[in-house]
Amino acid sequence: MKVNTTRLHYLLFFLPYLLFSTHFSVDGFIEEEIKRADFPHGFFFGAATSAYQIEGAFLEDGKSPNNWDVFCLTQGSIENGDNGDICDDHYHRYLEDIEIMHSLGVNAYRFSISWSRILPSMQFFLSILAVNFPVSVCHAVIDHLNKRSFLTVFNVGIEPFVTIHHHDFPQELEDRYGSWLSPLMQYAQFPFLQNLCAITCYCREDFVHFAEVCFRSFGDRVKYWMTINEPNLFAEFAYERGIYPPARCSEPFGNCSVGNSDVEPLIAMHNMLLAHGKAAKLYRQQFQAIIWSLNIYGIITPKQGGFIGIVAHTMMYEPLTEFDQEAASRALAFNTAWTLDPLIFGNYPPEMRRYHGSELPQFSSEEAKIIKGSIDFIGVNHYSTLYAKDCMHCSCILGGDRSIRGFVYSTGERDGVPIGEATGMPRFFVVPRGIGEIIDYIQKRYHNKPIFVTENGYASLEQQQAQVQDLLHDVKRIEFHKSYLASLAQAVRNGANVRGYFIWTLMDDFEWVHGYGIRFGLYHVDPQTLNRIPKLSARWYKNFLTNSSLNTKENVYVSEV
């Protein structure tokens, strides 16, 4: 048979485009290229970071050590002995990074504020009697933040989404009273000083005060506040598995010197939820409502007026077998609903009450009033989907037979077959349908409350001696975001009240216990020079945001923005 060589060359030339510009659904059908126009007008598209993971400058401008500064000193706590002392040096290179975001075309940026920069805890005893702004508030850092993020982002038309607490807090709060295991972390009182000052004296570095300083200092430009990032994940990692500071756990979940994995995660989570509720109450009473005032020109102008929410870590769970439907439902309740049920309905999920009993802390009637309805929107961090297996009627491993896990064992495999393609992060599989499924679950359980996907990202499968050019050619990351965005767009078409989507993350960073060995960024950061180098995914995201095309041979293989 004679072959038409011209047609064959033509096909081979355009094969990369055909593969790159389409993706396959879970059913194997080719779907249309995802476009920004598939989302509603006014939809926020951005990138997300957190302070400790990119800032560096760990002792500048009076910053005191935080829990991660100290934890990184413990041998074996972080892969390769990495730490956050320098990170991406965003503290000094902020103008460059904001220009990168501006060039991408994002209209939103999610970032967090360092608690130990704003309130250096070394000056605790000097500030204990203060009422509003104690001497320990670091105004140099507030000025720096104004220049670095709030003013700069605001001036280039990027909406700031601010997380008040993203896993890092002053180490002194851990040393003094055990941080989140103590109610003092919410709004610490010192009754023993009442005879001295005739009123209750407050520790001025607790969470509510920290939030108040943020609201007062930046609230005229910030309209979207998230109090705490992933309290459910932090409770699990820090107090159940013991892999985050303060590294408390017990068998069979981990080998820590102190801790109780069956009880302490519940206590820590309880205090974080109450801290959120009290901060939200303060925001609504003193800052959220639009207050009209005279400016220096005698013109009446509005001040503040914004929204407050929280961010939940939301894995999707599917039944391992037909007999595990209830197990998958319990897994969702013990993960997502653990965070959101109290803040919307005023109490823990009934699934948790049923199995935890008296071990689950109780909200007083006054506390229930504070937390109920305390969020204006739901922040969703979603990365993957796992199978759930029931452990009440069969034996399980790794603590699945305990109430803290809801008597559920989760796994990424069924009969040796992974639920999706593996990534560089353990238990993070590529399962695009999962983001649509978790949005559907949240939409139905919480009466279609506004949702922002505050994190969604792909961890590269990196080899030890990978060449920079290989790191930049991250086609898998592009495929990940395209497929997850397609699933999200379908959820929006089905009626989900989703308002925004943030890629994790802008640039490769310090990924907590994984150090710098895991890469989620749109930009590669050279470890020697700290130069930001755009990956192919950065070019794709820019073209997606500007409704341009990535459908030429040049665009497929050139990773410049």
PDB file of N, CA and C in Angstrom, residues 308-339:
ATOM      1  N   ILE A 308     -15.975  37.367  55.180  1.00  0.00           N
ATOM      2  CA  ILE A 308     -15.067  36.553  55.985  1.00  0.00           C
ATOM      3  C   ILE A 308     -15.469  35.084  55.866  1.00  0.00           C
ATOM      4  N   GLY A 309     -14.458  34.231  55.771  1.00  0.00           N
ATOM      5  CA  GLY A 309     -14.699  32.799  55.646  1.00  0.00           C
ATOM      6  C   GLY A 309     -13.576  32.005  56.271  1.00  0.00           C
ATOM      7  N   ILE A 310     -13.538  30.744  55.964  1.00  0.00           N
ATOM      8  CA  ILE A 310     -12.495  29.843  56.441  1.00  0.00           C
ATOM      9  C   ILE A 310     -12.146  28.905  55.292  1.00  0.00           C
ATOM     10  N   VAL A 311     -10.992  28.252  55.370  1.00  0.00           N
ATOM     11  CA  VAL A 311     -10.548  27.345  54.312  1.00  0.00           C
ATOM     12  C   VAL A 311     -10.478  25.932  54.871  1.00  0.00           C
ATOM     13  N   ALA A 312     -11.176  24.994  54.232  1.00  0.00           N
ATOM     14  CA  ALA A 312     -11.165  23.594  54.649  1.00  0.00           C
ATOM     15  C   ALA A 312     -10.344  22.751  53.684  1.00  0.00           C
ATOM     16  N   HIS A 313      -9.637  21.790  54.240  1.00  0.00           N
ATOM     17  CA  HIS A 313      -8.971  20.771  53.422  1.00  0.00           C
ATOM     18  C   HIS A 313     -10.034  19.755  53.026  1.00  0.00           C
ATOM     19  N   THR A 314     -10.260  19.571  51.729  1.00  0.00           N
ATOM     20  CA  THR A 314     -11.400  18.779  51.281  1.00  0.00           C
ATOM     21  C   THR A 314     -10.975  17.684  50.314  1.00  0.00           C
ATOM     22  N   MET A 315     -10.599  16.548  50.829  1.00  0.00           N
ATOM     23  CA  MET A 315     -10.415  15.370  49.973  1.00  0.00           C
ATOM     24  C   MET A 315     -11.793  14.848  49.586  1.00  0.00           C
ATOM     25  N   MET A 316     -11.897  14.277  48.395  1.00  0.00           N
ATOM     26  CA  MET A 316     -13.116  13.571  48.016  1.00  0.00           C
ATOM     27  C   MET A 316     -12.923  12.097  48.315  1.00  0.00           C
ATOM     28  N   TYR A 317     -13.976  11.441  48.769  1.00  0.00           N
ATOM     29  CA  TYR A 317     -13.907  10.010  49.084  1.00  0.00           C
ATOM     30  C   TYR A 317     -14.975   9.256  48.308  1.00  0.00           C
ATOM     31  N   GLU A 318     -14.565   8.148  47.696  1.00  0.00           N
ATOM     32  CA  GLU A 318     -15.475   7.269  46.986  1.00  0.00           C
ATOM     33  C   GLU A 318     -15.417   5.887  47.637  1.00  0.00           C
ATOM     34  N   PRO A 319     -16.525   5.145  47.641  1.00  0.00           N
ATOM     35  CA  PRO A 319     -16.521   3.819  48.281  1.00  0.00           C
ATOM     36  C   PRO A 319     -15.591   2.851  47.574  1.00  0.00           C
ATOM     37  N   LEU A 320     -14.834   2.083  48.351  1.00  0.00           N
ATOM     38  CA  LEU A 320     -13.923   1.099  47.781  1.00  0.00           C
ATOM     39  C   LEU A 320     -14.713  -0.025  47.108  1.00  0.00           C
ATOM     40  N   THR A 321     -15.796  -0.450  47.766  1.00  0.00           N
ATOM     41  CA  THR A 321     -16.678  -1.475  47.208  1.00  0.00           C
ATOM     42  C   THR A 321     -18.114  -1.005  47.377  1.00  0.00           C
ATOM     43  N   GLU A 322     -19.042  -1.783  46.872  1.00  0.00           N
ATOM     44  CA  GLU A 322     -20.449  -1.427  47.005  1.00  0.00           C
ATOM     45  C   GLU A 322     -20.901  -1.440  48.465  1.00  0.00           C
ATOM     46  N   PHE A 323     -20.149  -2.079  49.336  1.00  0.00           N
ATOM     47  CA  PHE A 323     -20.501  -2.149  50.748  1.00  0.00           C
ATOM     48  C   PHE A 323     -19.914  -0.996  51.559  1.00  0.00           C
ATOM     49  N   ASP A 324     -19.212  -0.074  50.892  1.00  0.00           N
ATOM     50  CA  ASP A 324     -18.509   1.002  51.608  1.00  0.00           C
ATOM     51  C   ASP A 324     -19.128   2.380  51.375  1.00  0.00           C
ATOM     52  N   GLN A 325     -20.380   2.428  50.954  1.00  0.00           N
ATOM     53  CA  GLN A 325     -21.043   3.706  50.707  1.00  0.00           C
ATOM     54  C   GLN A 325     -21.097   4.558  51.971  1.00  0.00           C
ATOM     55  N   GLU A 326     -21.491   3.937  53.075  1.00  0.00           N
ATOM     56  CA  GLU A 326     -21.588   4.693  54.328  1.00  0.00           C
ATOM     57  C   GLU A 326     -20.205   5.116  54.814  1.00  0.00           C
ATOM     58  N   ALA A 327     -19.196   4.292  54.571  1.00  0.00           N
ATOM     59  CA  ALA A 327     -17.836   4.645  54.975  1.00  0.00           C
ATOM     60  C   ALA A 327     -17.368   5.898  54.242  1.00  0.00           C
ATOM     61  N   ALA A 328     -17.670   5.998  52.944  1.00  0.00           N
ATOM     62  CA  ALA A 328     -17.291   7.186  52.176  1.00  0.00           C
ATOM     63  C   ALA A 328     -18.020   8.412  52.704  1.00  0.00           C
ATOM     64  N   SER A 329     -19.285   8.240  53.075  1.00  0.00           N
ATOM     65  CA  SER A 329     -20.051   9.362  53.645  1.00  0.00           C
ATOM     66  C   SER A 329     -19.453   9.799  54.976  1.00  0.00           C
ATOM     67  N   ARG A 330     -19.054   8.836  55.813  1.00  0.00           N
ATOM     68  CA  ARG A 330     -18.427   9.172  57.098  1.00  0.00           C
ATOM     69  C   ARG A 330     -17.096   9.883  56.885  1.00  0.00           C
ATOM     70  N   ALA A 331     -16.320   9.412  55.914  1.00  0.00           N
ATOM     71  CA  ALA A 331     -15.021  10.038  55.649  1.00  0.00           C
ATOM     72  C   ALA A 331     -15.196  11.511  55.287  1.00  0.00           C
ATOM     73  N   LEU A 332     -16.199  11.830  54.492  1.00  0.00           N
ATOM     74  CA  LEU A 332     -16.471  13.227  54.130  1.00  0.00           C
ATOM     75  C   LEU A 332     -16.870  14.031  55.358  1.00  0.00           C
ATOM     76  N   ALA A 333     -17.671  13.436  56.225  1.00  0.00           N
ATOM     77  CA  ALA A 333     -18.105  14.148  57.436  1.00  0.00           C
ATOM     78  C   ALA A 333     -16.942  14.384  58.385  1.00  0.00           C
ATOM     79  N   PHE A 334     -16.065  13.387  58.529  1.00  0.00           N
ATOM     80  CA  PHE A 334     -14.940  13.510  59.449  1.00  0.00           C
ATOM     81  C   PHE A 334     -13.825  14.380  58.879  1.00  0.00           C
ATOM     82  N   ASN A 335     -13.923  14.767  57.632  1.00  0.00           N
ATOM     83  CA  ASN A 335     -12.927  15.635  57.024  1.00  0.00           C
ATOM     84  C   ASN A 335     -13.522  17.012  56.766  1.00  0.00           C
ATOM     85  N   THR A 336     -14.339  17.146  55.725  1.00  0.00           N
ATOM     86  CA  THR A 336     -14.873  18.445  55.336  1.00  0.00           C
ATOM     87  C   THR A 336     -15.887  18.985  56.343  1.00  0.00           C
ATOM     88  N   ALA A 337     -16.871  18.163  56.712  1.00  0.00           N
ATOM     89  CA  ALA A 337     -17.936  18.642  57.592  1.00  0.00           C
ATOM     90  C   ALA A 337     -17.433  18.940  59.004  1.00  0.00           C
ATOM     91  N   TRP A 338     -16.334  18.341  59.404  1.00  0.00           N
ATOM     92  CA  TRP A 338     -15.733  18.638  60.709  1.00  0.00           C
ATOM     93  C   TRP A 338     -15.420  20.129  60.819  1.00  0.00           C
ATOM     94  N   THR A 339     -14.981  20.715  59.711  1.00  0.00           N
ATOM     95  CA  THR A 339     -14.696  22.148  59.696  1.00  0.00           C
ATOM     96  C   THR A 339     -15.953  22.982  59.518  1.00  0.00           C
TER      97      THR A 339
END
